[in-house]
């Protein structure tokens, strides 16, 4: 693929950043307060806008409700617009309340299910008010002990509550269903894998699609194959990018396994070029879902954006014709070498040219660090003392 075509496709890659990535966060052991970390939703939106200003490719910010709750959602929409970005996916929070001890949409308690469903329905309304077309659902639901609840019963409850939610979606709005194999439940999880999420989405209808959080798989899972299958079935709706080594670590995407990120972006790039999957691939929402516990929030987010762009640029460099030829000829090693050759390419020059064209610095992390932003924010906001993992709770 010529550099011009690569540049044209890079220009279309928009990456959404999460409001919750800008506030203080930590593990269950401790939260280290970061000087200047965002304290309110307004500050989180402002930080997302700064990331967009420095990278030129992050025009939206995902919100989590109630963490980002405001009295007037239209005001938040206006504020984001003034800052140069828009509000993206609306994420209902179904794990931060005492009522969800036994689950949310799958809870055995009808009142608990109703409460969870009402919250999701409210999020559909919020999405309309902030001008977003995505409600992104992740459930903490599951059980900790065999016998704790009836597994088929839970699955039936999931189906009926989601049906009611789906029926409330206005035209053009998508429900993205995220799966995760464990945590906070440790024995059974109600949406543990892509297959369950795909089954549920299939039953609901075309406005429901699967969201792949790259950190939500067991060790060794072939994530790019999941991506390929979901693309083939028009069921891939979006990503939550991050990296994992042991559990749901939420580390900077591409920090642990850049080759995996490349392989995932390769499936995207190739589906974009295939008429059978191009429409699904074009609508995929690329979002980051990370929490930065011991590093600065904003430069970590910018680094994540750069890592995704690097992987995507390399993926676009795969010689698709030569690869298809080698595959057809049964040249196993030859085909593998074609893929690895693209991964080993140095795309820094290409990305530098791309960023120059966008009017941003060749190294946006460096631009953030040299620009005095961190110092200014620390001065303006100070260092907040935090009690819980998410200070905004
Ligand atoms: C979950 C999942 C969700 C995210 C929460 C904070 O593990 O990844 O997408 O919203 O964490
Ligand atoms: Mn996620
Ligand atoms: Mn997660």
PDB file of N, CA and C and ligand atoms in Angstrom, residues 178 180 213 216 248 250 289, ligand 3:
ATOM      1  N   UNK A 178     -20.395  -5.754  26.332  1.00  0.00           N
ATOM      2  CA  UNK A 178     -19.005  -6.103  26.676  1.00  0.00           C
ATOM      3  C   UNK A 178     -18.988  -7.361  27.533  1.00  0.00           C
ATOM      4  N   UNK A 180     -16.554 -10.274  29.856  1.00  0.00           N
ATOM      5  CA  UNK A 180     -15.310 -10.391  30.631  1.00  0.00           C
ATOM      6  C   UNK A 180     -15.354 -11.710  31.371  1.00  0.00           C
ATOM      7  N   UNK A 213     -13.167  -5.864  24.904  1.00  0.00           N
ATOM      8  CA  UNK A 213     -12.173  -5.212  25.758  1.00  0.00           C
ATOM      9  C   UNK A 213     -10.955  -6.121  25.709  1.00  0.00           C
ATOM     10  N   UNK A 216      -9.975  -8.497  28.608  1.00  0.00           N
ATOM     11  CA  UNK A 216     -10.981  -9.348  29.250  1.00  0.00           C
ATOM     12  C   UNK A 216     -10.953 -10.808  28.813  1.00  0.00           C
ATOM     13  N   UNK A 248      -7.314  -8.341  34.612  1.00  0.00           N
ATOM     14  CA  UNK A 248      -7.874  -7.209  33.875  1.00  0.00           C
ATOM     15  C   UNK A 248      -7.043  -5.990  34.288  1.00  0.00           C
ATOM     16  N   UNK A 250      -5.688  -3.328  32.820  1.00  0.00           N
ATOM     17  CA  UNK A 250      -5.942  -1.958  32.332  1.00  0.00           C
ATOM     18  C   UNK A 250      -4.660  -1.146  32.144  1.00  0.00           C
ATOM     19  N   UNK A 289      -9.920   1.941  27.321  1.00  0.00           N
ATOM     20  CA  UNK A 289     -10.451   1.750  28.676  1.00  0.00           C
ATOM     21  C   UNK A 289      -9.269   1.406  29.576  1.00  0.00           C
TER      22      UNK A 289
HETATM   23 MN1  LIG B   3     -12.108  -4.118  32.383  1.00  0.00          MN
END
